[in-house]
Amino acid sequence: MSELIVVIWTVIKILAVELPLLAAVAWLPYAERKIIGYMQIRIGPNRTGPRGWLQPIADAMKLMFKEITIPAQANKFLFLLAPLIGIDAALAAWAVIPFSDTLVLSNTNVGLLYVLAISSMGVYSIIIAGWASNSKYALLGAMRSAAQMVSYEIAMGFALVGVVIGAHSLNLGVIVNAQKGGILDWFCVPMFPLMVIYFISAVAETNRAPFDVTEGESEIVAGFHVEYSGMAFAVFFLAEYANMILVSMLASLLFLGGWLSPFEGIPVIGEPSIFWLLLKVSFFLLLYLWFRATFPRYRYDQIMRLGWKVFIPITIVWLLLIALMVVEGWAWWKV
Amino acid sequence: METFVFYVFSTILMVAAVAVITVRNAVQAALSLVLVFFTSAALWVLLEAEFLAVTLVVVYVGAVMVLFLFVVMMIDTNTAILREGFTKYLPIGLLVAVVMAAEMLMVVGSQSFGGHALPLPHPASYDNTAELGAVLYTTYVYPFEIASVILLVAIVAAISLTLRRRQGIKRQDPAQQVAVRREDRVRLVQVPTVRDIPLP
C-alpha cells in the first residue's frame, strides 16, 4: 500500500513539473512570432484573442484535427515511433532539473550526465523519422542532423566538464550552490568562453537557426519531418521547443547561478528564488529568438569547421586553465 | 517493486537482443541494439551503478550507435548477397561461437550466480561517481592512462588510414575570407548622373 502511495505521489510531482513546462512550450512559439515580429517592425499574430494571446490554442486545435498521412512505402511503426522518442527524451531530462534548493524531482549525483545522456537520445527521433519516411529529403535532413549533433556534443561536453571541475560535482543542485556568494562567483565569470561555446553548441544541438540546416527549406524542403502532418508533426514541434527550454534551463543553472540572486547580501532582492531562475531562462530563450531574427543560415561545411576546428580547441585550452586554477588554489569561488 | 521493474526491463532486454540477430533489416537490427543498451543501462541503475549506466547511454547510445546507424542507412545492404555463402562459412561460424561460449562460461561460471549475499544498499550520501574517480586516478592510474593512450593511437590511426588528399579540390580559406577588406572587393566609381546629350 505504501508503495502505491509513493508511486502516486511521484506521478503528481512529475505532473507538477511537466504541466507548466508544456504550457511554456505552447506559448513559446507565440512569443517567438511576436518578438521576431516586433524585431522586424511587424505586429505578429494579433487576431485570436486579445493581442493574439489565444493563438497557441488555435494552432493546437488545427493540428489535432488534421489528418496524419503516412507515406505508402514508409515503415509505419518507426514512422510513428520517431516523434514519441523525441518528446520522451525532451520531457524525461526534466527529472533531475532542480528549481530551488529543495524543489527537485530526483536529486541524483549524476544529474548533469543524465541530462546529457537523455538529450542525446533525441537524435534518434530525427534519424528514425528521416529513415522511416522513405524520402530522400527526409533522409538527407536526418544525416545532416546526426553529423551535426555528434560533432557539437563534443564541444558541449567539454564545456560542461569545465563546470564539473569548478563545482567538484555532477549534481545540479551542488553545482548551483557552488556559485553562491554574489555575481562574481557565478561560473559565467571564470568560464565565460565555455558558456558562450555551450550555448552556441546547444543551439546547434537543438537544430535552431542559424544552425537549422536539418530543416533547410531552401535545400531540402523541410528536412527530416517533411512527410509528417497533423499531430505527428506537432509532437516534433513540441519536442524542439521543450529542448530549447531545457537547454536554456541548463545554461542558467550551470553558468548563471540558477536560483541565486545577483544581489546577494541585500535584503529582499538578495534572496534566492525561483523567479531569478525563470528570469535567466527567459533571457536565454530570448537569445534563441534573437539569433533566429538576426543571423542567416550557416553553410554546412562552415558548421562543421566551427564545431571541430574552433570550439573544441578553445574548450580544451580553457579546461586546462580551469583545472590549473582549481589545483593551484587560484579559484575565488567555493570549490 | 524493484523485482517487478527488474523483470520488466530484463524481458525487454531479452526480446530486443533476440531481435538484433533475427530481424532482416539492418537498420531495425541496429535500433534493437540501441534498445538493448538502453535497457541494460536501466538494469545497472537498479544495481546502484548509476554512473556506469549513464556513461553506457552517453557513449554507446549517444555516440557509437548514431554513427553506426549513419553507415547502415547510407549503404544499400543486399541480403541476397549476404546469404550466399551461408553453408560455406557455417563451420567457421560454429567454431567461433563454441569458443566464445566456452570463454564466457569460464569467466562467468556458476560461482557468479547465487550463493552470494546481496551487498547492502549504500546510504543516500554515497557518491559512486566520486568513488570511481578516486580509484581510477589513484590505484588504477597507469592502466587508465595506458588505455587512453591506446585509444588516442587508434583515433590517429583511423584518421590517417582514411585521410586522402585529392588533387584539384576547390577549397575556401576562412582566414582569407575573414581578412578581406572593402577595398579588395568594391570599387567606387563616380558616374555623373546628369549629362548633356549632344543634339544631332
Coordinates of C-alpha atoms in Angstrom, one line a residue:
Chain A
M1 CA 0.0 0.0 0.0
S2 CA 2.7 2.5 1.0
E3 CA 4.5 1.7 -2.3
L4 CA 1.4 2.6 -4.2
I5 CA 1.2 5.9 -2.4
V6 CA 4.8 6.6 -3.3
V7 CA 4.1 5.9 -6.9
I8 CA 1.0 8.2 -7.0
W9 CA 2.9 10.9 -5.2
T10 CA 5.8 10.7 -7.7
V11 CA 3.3 10.9 -10.6
I12 CA 1.8 14.0 -9.0
K13 CA 5.3 15.5 -8.7
I14 CA 6.1 14.7 -12.3
L15 CA 2.9 16.4 -13.5
A16 CA 3.8 19.4 -11.4
V17 CA 7.0 19.7 -13.4
E18 CA 5.7 18.8 -16.8
L19 CA 2.4 20.6 -17.0
P20 CA 3.9 24.1 -16.5
L21 CA 6.6 23.1 -18.9
L22 CA 4.1 22.1 -21.6
A23 CA 2.2 25.4 -21.1
A24 CA 5.5 27.2 -21.6
V25 CA 6.2 25.1 -24.7
A26 CA 2.8 26.0 -26.1
W27 CA 3.3 29.7 -25.6
L28 CA 6.9 29.9 -26.6
P29 CA 6.1 29.8 -30.4
Y30 CA 3.7 32.7 -29.7
A31 CA 6.4 34.6 -28.0
E32 CA 8.7 33.8 -30.9
R33 CA 6.3 35.0 -33.5
K34 CA 5.6 38.2 -31.5
I35 CA 9.2 39.0 -30.7
I36 CA 10.5 38.3 -34.1
G37 CA 7.6 40.3 -35.5
Y38 CA 8.5 43.4 -33.4
M39 CA 12.1 43.0 -34.3
Q40 CA 11.1 43.2 -38.0
I41 CA 8.7 46.0 -37.3
R42 CA 5.6 43.9 -37.8
I43 CA 2.9 43.1 -35.3
G44 CA 2.8 39.3 -35.4
P45 CA -0.3 37.2 -34.6
N46 CA -3.0 39.5 -33.2
R47 CA -6.3 38.1 -34.3
T48 CA -7.0 35.2 -31.9
G49 CA -7.9 36.5 -28.5
P50 CA -6.7 39.8 -27.0
R51 CA -3.4 40.7 -28.8
G52 CA -3.2 37.2 -30.2
W53 CA -2.8 35.5 -26.8
L54 CA -5.0 32.6 -27.7
Q55 CA -3.0 31.8 -30.9
P56 CA -1.4 28.6 -29.4
I57 CA -4.8 27.2 -28.7
A58 CA -6.0 27.8 -32.2
D59 CA -2.8 26.2 -33.6
A60 CA -3.2 23.2 -31.4
M61 CA -6.8 22.7 -32.5
K62 CA -5.8 23.0 -36.1
L63 CA -3.0 20.4 -35.8
M64 CA -5.1 18.0 -33.8
F65 CA -7.9 17.9 -36.4
K66 CA -5.6 17.5 -39.3
E67 CA -5.1 14.1 -40.9
I68 CA -1.9 12.2 -40.2
T69 CA -0.7 11.0 -43.6
I70 CA 1.7 8.0 -43.7
P71 CA 3.7 7.6 -46.9
A72 CA 3.0 4.4 -48.8
Q73 CA 6.4 2.8 -48.6
A74 CA 7.2 4.1 -45.1
N75 CA 7.9 1.9 -42.2
K76 CA 4.7 2.5 -40.3
F77 CA 5.8 1.5 -36.8
L78 CA 9.1 3.5 -36.8
F79 CA 7.4 6.4 -38.6
L80 CA 5.0 6.9 -35.6
L81 CA 7.6 5.9 -33.0
A82 CA 10.0 8.7 -34.0
P83 CA 8.1 11.7 -32.7
L84 CA 7.3 9.9 -29.5
I85 CA 11.1 9.2 -28.9
G86 CA 11.7 12.9 -29.4
I87 CA 9.1 14.2 -26.9
D88 CA 10.1 11.4 -24.4
A89 CA 13.7 12.5 -24.5
A90 CA 12.8 16.1 -24.2
L91 CA 10.5 15.5 -21.2
A92 CA 12.5 12.8 -19.4
A93 CA 15.5 15.1 -19.0
W94 CA 13.5 17.3 -16.7
A95 CA 13.5 14.6 -14.0
V96 CA 16.8 15.9 -12.5
I97 CA 16.4 19.6 -13.0
P98 CA 16.3 21.5 -9.7
F99 CA 14.1 24.6 -9.3
S100 CA 15.4 25.5 -5.9
D101 CA 17.4 24.0 -3.0
T102 CA 14.6 21.6 -2.2
L103 CA 12.4 21.6 -5.2
V104 CA 13.8 18.8 -7.3
L105 CA 12.2 15.6 -8.6
S106 CA 15.2 13.3 -8.4
N107 CA 18.3 14.6 -6.6
T108 CA 20.8 12.3 -8.2
N109 CA 24.6 12.5 -8.1
V110 CA 24.9 12.1 -11.9
G111 CA 22.3 14.7 -12.8
L112 CA 24.4 16.5 -15.4
L113 CA 25.5 13.3 -17.1
Y114 CA 21.9 12.1 -17.1
V115 CA 20.7 15.2 -18.9
L116 CA 23.5 14.8 -21.4
A117 CA 22.6 11.1 -21.9
I118 CA 18.9 11.6 -22.3
S119 CA 19.2 14.6 -24.6
S120 CA 21.5 12.6 -26.8
M121 CA 18.6 10.1 -27.2
G122 CA 16.8 12.9 -29.0
V123 CA 18.9 12.4 -32.1
Y124 CA 17.3 9.0 -32.7
S125 CA 13.9 10.6 -33.1
I126 CA 15.4 12.6 -36.1
I127 CA 17.3 9.7 -37.6
I128 CA 14.4 7.3 -37.3
A129 CA 12.0 9.9 -38.7
G130 CA 14.3 10.5 -41.7
W131 CA 14.8 6.8 -42.4
A132 CA 11.3 5.6 -41.8
S133 CA 9.7 8.3 -44.1
N134 CA 11.3 6.6 -47.1
S135 CA 12.0 10.0 -48.7
K136 CA 15.3 11.4 -49.9
Y137 CA 14.8 14.8 -48.4
A138 CA 14.0 13.4 -45.0
L139 CA 17.0 11.1 -45.1
L140 CA 19.3 13.9 -46.1
G141 CA 17.9 16.0 -43.3
A142 CA 18.4 13.2 -40.8
M143 CA 22.0 12.6 -42.0
R144 CA 22.8 16.3 -41.6
S145 CA 21.3 16.4 -38.2
A146 CA 23.1 13.2 -36.9
A147 CA 26.5 14.5 -38.1
Q148 CA 25.8 18.0 -36.6
M149 CA 24.6 16.7 -33.2
V150 CA 27.5 14.2 -32.8
S151 CA 30.0 17.0 -33.7
Y152 CA 28.6 19.6 -31.4
E153 CA 28.1 17.2 -28.5
I154 CA 31.9 17.0 -28.1
A155 CA 32.3 20.8 -27.7
M156 CA 29.3 20.9 -25.4
G157 CA 30.6 18.0 -23.3
F158 CA 33.9 19.7 -22.9
A159 CA 32.2 23.0 -21.8
L160 CA 30.3 21.0 -19.2
V161 CA 33.5 19.3 -17.9
G162 CA 34.7 22.8 -17.0
V163 CA 31.7 23.3 -14.8
V164 CA 32.1 19.9 -13.2
I165 CA 35.8 20.7 -12.4
G166 CA 34.7 24.0 -10.9
A167 CA 32.0 22.6 -8.8
H168 CA 33.5 19.2 -8.0
S169 CA 30.2 17.5 -8.6
L170 CA 27.8 16.3 -11.3
N171 CA 24.8 17.1 -9.0
L172 CA 23.0 20.1 -10.5
G173 CA 22.0 21.4 -7.0
V174 CA 25.5 21.2 -5.8
I175 CA 26.7 23.0 -8.9
V176 CA 24.3 25.9 -8.3
N177 CA 25.3 26.1 -4.6
A178 CA 29.0 26.2 -5.6
Q179 CA 28.2 29.6 -7.2
K180 CA 26.9 31.1 -4.0
G181 CA 28.3 34.5 -2.9
G182 CA 27.5 37.1 -5.4
I183 CA 27.6 37.7 -9.1
L184 CA 31.4 37.3 -9.3
D185 CA 31.1 33.7 -8.1
W186 CA 28.9 32.7 -10.9
F187 CA 30.6 30.4 -13.3
C188 CA 30.0 32.7 -16.2
V189 CA 32.9 34.9 -14.9
P190 CA 35.8 32.4 -14.9
M191 CA 34.2 30.3 -17.6
F192 CA 32.9 32.9 -20.0
P193 CA 34.2 31.3 -23.2
L194 CA 32.8 27.9 -22.0
M195 CA 29.4 29.5 -21.5
V196 CA 29.4 31.1 -25.0
I197 CA 30.5 27.8 -26.6
Y198 CA 28.0 25.8 -24.5
F199 CA 25.1 28.0 -25.6
I200 CA 26.1 28.1 -29.3
S201 CA 26.6 24.3 -29.3
A202 CA 23.2 23.9 -27.6
V203 CA 21.6 26.0 -30.4
A204 CA 23.2 23.6 -32.9
E205 CA 22.1 20.6 -30.9
T206 CA 18.5 21.7 -30.9
N207 CA 18.7 22.4 -34.6
R208 CA 17.6 26.0 -34.3
A209 CA 18.6 29.0 -36.5
P210 CA 21.3 29.7 -37.6
F211 CA 22.2 26.0 -37.4
D212 CA 18.9 24.7 -38.8
V213 CA 20.3 23.0 -41.9
T214 CA 18.4 19.9 -40.8
E215 CA 15.2 21.7 -41.9
G216 CA 16.9 23.9 -44.5
E217 CA 13.8 24.7 -46.5
S218 CA 15.7 26.2 -49.4
E219 CA 17.6 23.0 -50.0
I220 CA 15.7 20.0 -48.6
V221 CA 12.1 21.3 -48.3
A222 CA 11.6 20.6 -44.5
G223 CA 14.3 18.1 -43.8
F224 CA 13.5 15.2 -41.5
H225 CA 9.8 16.0 -40.9
V226 CA 8.9 16.7 -44.5
E227 CA 6.4 13.7 -44.6
Y228 CA 4.8 14.4 -41.2
S229 CA 1.5 16.1 -40.8
G230 CA -1.1 16.9 -38.1
M231 CA -0.3 15.8 -34.6
A232 CA 2.7 13.8 -35.5
F233 CA 4.3 16.9 -36.8
A234 CA 3.1 18.9 -33.7
V235 CA 4.9 16.4 -31.4
F236 CA 8.2 17.1 -33.2
F237 CA 7.5 20.8 -32.8
L238 CA 6.7 20.4 -29.1
A239 CA 9.9 18.4 -28.6
E240 CA 12.0 21.1 -30.3
Y241 CA 10.6 23.8 -28.0
A242 CA 10.9 21.6 -24.9
N243 CA 14.5 21.1 -25.7
M244 CA 15.1 24.8 -26.2
I245 CA 13.7 25.4 -22.7
L246 CA 15.8 22.6 -21.3
V247 CA 19.0 23.9 -22.8
S248 CA 18.2 27.4 -21.5
M249 CA 17.5 26.0 -18.1
L250 CA 20.8 24.1 -18.0
A251 CA 22.7 27.2 -19.1
S252 CA 21.2 29.3 -16.3
L253 CA 21.8 26.5 -13.7
L254 CA 25.4 25.9 -14.8
F255 CA 26.7 29.3 -15.6
L256 CA 24.4 32.0 -14.2
G257 CA 23.9 30.6 -10.7
G258 CA 20.4 29.1 -11.2
W259 CA 18.0 30.4 -8.5
L260 CA 20.7 32.6 -6.8
S261 CA 20.2 36.3 -6.8
P262 CA 22.7 38.6 -8.4
F263 CA 22.3 41.0 -5.5
E264 CA 23.3 38.6 -2.7
G265 CA 23.5 40.2 0.7
I266 CA 20.9 42.9 0.1
P267 CA 17.6 42.1 1.9
V268 CA 14.5 41.0 -0.1
I269 CA 16.0 41.2 -3.6
G270 CA 19.1 39.3 -2.4
E271 CA 17.1 36.2 -1.6
P272 CA 17.5 33.1 -3.8
S273 CA 14.2 32.5 -5.6
I274 CA 12.7 30.6 -8.5
F275 CA 11.9 33.9 -10.1
W276 CA 15.6 34.6 -10.7
L277 CA 15.8 31.2 -12.3
L278 CA 12.9 31.8 -14.6
L279 CA 14.3 35.3 -15.5
K280 CA 17.6 33.7 -16.5
V281 CA 15.9 31.0 -18.5
S282 CA 13.8 33.7 -20.3
F283 CA 17.0 35.6 -21.1
F284 CA 18.5 32.5 -22.9
L285 CA 15.2 31.9 -24.7
L286 CA 15.2 35.5 -25.9
L287 CA 18.7 34.9 -27.2
Y288 CA 17.4 31.9 -29.2
L289 CA 14.7 34.1 -30.8
W290 CA 17.1 37.0 -31.3
F291 CA 19.5 34.7 -33.2
R292 CA 16.7 33.5 -35.4
A293 CA 15.7 37.0 -36.3
T294 CA 19.3 38.2 -36.9
F295 CA 21.6 35.5 -38.5
P296 CA 21.3 33.9 -41.9
R297 CA 21.7 30.1 -42.0
Y298 CA 25.2 28.8 -41.7
R299 CA 26.6 26.8 -44.7
Y300 CA 27.0 23.1 -43.8
D301 CA 30.8 22.9 -44.1
Q302 CA 31.2 26.1 -42.0
I303 CA 29.1 24.5 -39.3
M304 CA 31.5 21.5 -39.2
R305 CA 34.5 23.8 -39.3
L306 CA 33.2 25.9 -36.4
G307 CA 32.5 22.9 -34.3
W308 CA 35.6 20.9 -34.8
K309 CA 38.3 23.5 -35.5
V310 CA 37.2 26.4 -33.4
F311 CA 35.1 25.3 -30.5
I312 CA 36.9 22.1 -29.5
P313 CA 40.4 23.7 -29.3
I314 CA 39.1 26.6 -27.3
T315 CA 37.3 24.4 -24.8
I316 CA 40.4 22.2 -24.3
V317 CA 42.6 25.2 -23.6
W318 CA 40.1 26.8 -21.2
L319 CA 39.6 23.4 -19.5
L320 CA 43.3 23.2 -18.7
L321 CA 43.2 26.8 -17.4
I322 CA 40.2 26.0 -15.1
A323 CA 41.9 22.8 -13.9
L324 CA 45.0 24.7 -13.1
M325 CA 43.1 27.4 -11.2
V326 CA 41.4 24.7 -9.1
V327 CA 44.5 22.7 -8.4
E328 CA 46.7 25.8 -7.6
G329 CA 44.0 27.3 -5.4
W330 CA 43.6 30.4 -7.6
A331 CA 39.8 29.8 -7.8
W332 CA 37.9 32.5 -6.0
W333 CA 34.6 30.7 -5.9
K334 CA 33.8 27.9 -3.4
V335 CA 35.5 24.7 -4.5
Chain B
M1 CA 8.7 -3.2 -6.7
E2 CA 12.3 -3.4 -7.6
T3 CA 11.9 -7.0 -8.7
F4 CA 8.9 -6.0 -10.9
V5 CA 11.0 -3.3 -12.5
F6 CA 13.9 -5.7 -13.0
Y7 CA 11.7 -8.3 -14.7
V8 CA 10.1 -5.7 -17.0
F9 CA 13.5 -4.4 -18.1
S10 CA 15.1 -7.8 -18.5
T11 CA 12.2 -9.0 -20.6
I12 CA 12.5 -6.0 -22.9
L13 CA 16.3 -6.6 -23.0
M14 CA 16.0 -10.3 -24.0
V15 CA 13.4 -9.6 -26.7
A16 CA 15.4 -6.8 -28.1
A17 CA 18.6 -8.9 -28.0
V18 CA 16.9 -11.7 -29.9
A19 CA 15.6 -9.1 -32.4
V20 CA 19.1 -7.8 -33.1
I21 CA 20.1 -11.2 -34.6
T22 CA 16.8 -12.2 -36.2
V23 CA 15.3 -9.2 -37.9
R24 CA 16.1 -8.9 -41.7
N25 CA 16.6 -5.2 -41.9
A26 CA 20.0 -3.9 -40.8
V27 CA 18.5 -0.6 -39.6
Q28 CA 16.0 -2.4 -37.4
A29 CA 18.7 -4.6 -36.0
A30 CA 20.8 -1.6 -35.1
L31 CA 17.8 0.1 -33.5
S32 CA 17.1 -3.1 -31.4
L33 CA 20.7 -2.9 -30.3
V34 CA 20.1 0.6 -29.1
L35 CA 17.2 -0.7 -27.1
V36 CA 19.4 -3.4 -25.6
F37 CA 21.9 -0.8 -24.5
F38 CA 19.3 1.4 -23.0
T39 CA 17.5 -1.3 -21.0
S40 CA 20.8 -2.7 -19.7
A41 CA 21.6 0.8 -18.5
A42 CA 18.3 0.7 -16.7
L43 CA 19.3 -2.6 -15.1
W44 CA 22.6 -1.1 -14.0
V45 CA 20.7 1.8 -12.3
L46 CA 18.9 -0.9 -10.2
L47 CA 22.3 -2.1 -9.1
E48 CA 23.2 1.4 -7.9
A49 CA 25.8 1.8 -10.6
E50 CA 24.2 5.0 -11.9
F51 CA 27.5 6.5 -13.2
L52 CA 28.3 3.4 -15.4
A53 CA 24.6 3.2 -16.5
V54 CA 24.6 6.9 -17.7
T55 CA 28.0 6.5 -19.3
L56 CA 26.8 3.5 -21.2
V57 CA 24.0 5.6 -22.6
V58 CA 26.2 8.6 -23.4
V59 CA 28.9 6.5 -25.1
Y60 CA 27.1 3.7 -26.8
V61 CA 23.6 5.0 -27.4
G62 CA 24.5 8.7 -27.9
A63 CA 27.7 8.3 -30.0
V64 CA 28.6 4.9 -31.2
M65 CA 25.2 3.7 -32.4
V66 CA 24.4 7.0 -34.0
L67 CA 27.5 6.7 -36.2
F68 CA 26.7 3.0 -36.8
L69 CA 23.2 3.8 -37.9
F70 CA 24.6 6.6 -40.1
V71 CA 26.6 4.0 -42.0
V72 CA 23.9 1.4 -42.1
M73 CA 21.4 3.9 -43.6
M74 CA 23.8 5.1 -46.2
I75 CA 24.9 1.8 -47.6
D76 CA 22.4 -0.4 -49.5
T77 CA 22.6 -3.8 -47.9
N78 CA 21.7 -6.6 -50.3
T79 CA 20.5 -9.5 -48.2
A80 CA 20.7 -11.9 -51.1
I81 CA 24.5 -11.5 -51.4
L82 CA 24.9 -11.7 -47.7
R83 CA 23.1 -15.1 -47.7
E84 CA 25.1 -16.5 -50.5
G85 CA 28.0 -18.3 -48.6
F86 CA 26.0 -19.4 -45.6
T87 CA 26.9 -23.1 -45.8
K88 CA 30.5 -22.3 -46.7
Y89 CA 31.0 -20.1 -43.6
L90 CA 28.9 -22.2 -41.2
P91 CA 31.7 -24.4 -39.8
I92 CA 33.9 -21.5 -39.0
G93 CA 31.0 -19.6 -37.5
L94 CA 30.0 -22.5 -35.3
L95 CA 33.6 -22.9 -34.2
V96 CA 33.9 -19.2 -33.2
A97 CA 30.5 -19.5 -31.4
V98 CA 31.6 -22.5 -29.4
V99 CA 34.9 -20.9 -28.4
M100 CA 33.2 -17.7 -27.3
A101 CA 30.6 -19.6 -25.3
A102 CA 33.3 -21.7 -23.6
E103 CA 35.2 -18.5 -22.8
M104 CA 32.1 -16.9 -21.3
L105 CA 31.3 -19.9 -19.3
M106 CA 34.9 -19.9 -17.9
V107 CA 34.6 -16.2 -16.9
V108 CA 31.0 -16.2 -15.6
G109 CA 30.7 -19.7 -14.2
S110 CA 28.3 -21.0 -11.6
Q111 CA 30.1 -19.0 -8.9
S112 CA 28.7 -15.8 -10.3
F113 CA 25.1 -16.9 -9.8
G114 CA 23.6 -17.2 -6.4
G115 CA 25.4 -18.2 -3.2
H116 CA 26.3 -14.5 -2.6
A117 CA 24.5 -12.3 -0.2
L118 CA 23.4 -9.0 -1.9
P119 CA 25.6 -6.1 -1.0
L120 CA 24.0 -3.7 1.5
P121 CA 22.4 -0.7 -0.1
H122 CA 24.5 2.4 0.3
P123 CA 23.4 5.4 2.3
A124 CA 21.9 8.3 0.2
S125 CA 25.1 10.4 0.7
Y126 CA 27.2 7.7 -1.1
D127 CA 28.5 9.1 -4.4
N128 CA 29.7 6.3 -6.6
T129 CA 30.9 8.8 -9.3
A130 CA 33.4 10.3 -6.8
E131 CA 34.4 6.8 -5.6
L132 CA 35.0 5.6 -9.1
G133 CA 37.1 8.7 -9.9
A134 CA 39.2 8.3 -6.8
V135 CA 40.0 4.7 -7.6
L136 CA 40.6 5.4 -11.3
Y137 CA 43.1 8.2 -10.7
T138 CA 45.0 6.6 -7.8
T139 CA 45.1 2.7 -7.7
Y140 CA 44.5 2.2 -11.4
V141 CA 46.1 5.3 -12.8
Y142 CA 48.6 3.5 -15.0
P143 CA 46.2 1.1 -16.7
F144 CA 43.8 4.1 -17.1
E145 CA 46.5 6.2 -18.8
I146 CA 47.7 3.4 -21.0
A147 CA 44.2 2.6 -22.1
S148 CA 43.6 6.3 -23.0
V149 CA 46.9 6.4 -25.0
I150 CA 45.9 3.2 -26.9
L151 CA 42.6 4.9 -27.7
L152 CA 44.4 8.0 -28.9
V153 CA 46.6 5.9 -31.1
A154 CA 43.5 4.3 -32.5
I155 CA 42.0 7.6 -33.3
V156 CA 45.1 8.9 -35.0
A157 CA 45.4 5.6 -37.0
A158 CA 41.8 5.7 -38.1
I159 CA 42.1 9.2 -39.3
S160 CA 45.5 8.6 -41.1
L161 CA 44.1 5.5 -42.8
T162 CA 41.1 7.2 -44.2
L163 CA 42.6 10.6 -45.0
R164 CA 43.3 11.0 -48.7
R165 CA 44.4 14.2 -50.3
R166 CA 42.7 14.7 -53.6
Q167 CA 44.2 16.9 -56.2
G168 CA 42.3 19.8 -57.7
I169 CA 39.8 20.5 -54.9
K170 CA 38.4 24.0 -54.7
R171 CA 38.6 24.9 -51.0
Q172 CA 38.0 28.1 -49.3
D173 CA 40.3 29.5 -46.8
P174 CA 38.2 31.1 -44.0
A175 CA 41.1 33.2 -42.7
Q176 CA 41.4 34.8 -46.1
Q177 CA 37.7 35.3 -46.3
V178 CA 37.6 37.0 -42.9
A179 CA 40.6 39.2 -43.6
V180 CA 39.0 40.6 -46.7
R181 CA 38.6 44.4 -46.8
R182 CA 36.2 46.6 -48.6
E183 CA 38.9 47.9 -50.9
D184 CA 39.6 44.4 -52.2
R185 CA 36.1 43.9 -53.5
V186 CA 34.4 47.2 -54.1
R187 CA 35.5 49.9 -56.4
L188 CA 33.7 53.2 -56.1
V189 CA 33.1 54.8 -59.4
Q190 CA 31.9 58.3 -59.8
V191 CA 29.2 58.3 -62.5
P192 CA 27.8 61.7 -63.4
T193 CA 24.0 61.3 -63.1
V194 CA 23.1 64.2 -65.4
R195 CA 24.9 64.6 -68.7
D196 CA 24.2 66.8 -71.7
I197 CA 23.1 64.8 -74.6
P198 CA 24.6 66.2 -77.7
L199 CA 22.0 67.2 -80.1
P200 CA 22.1 65.6 -83.5

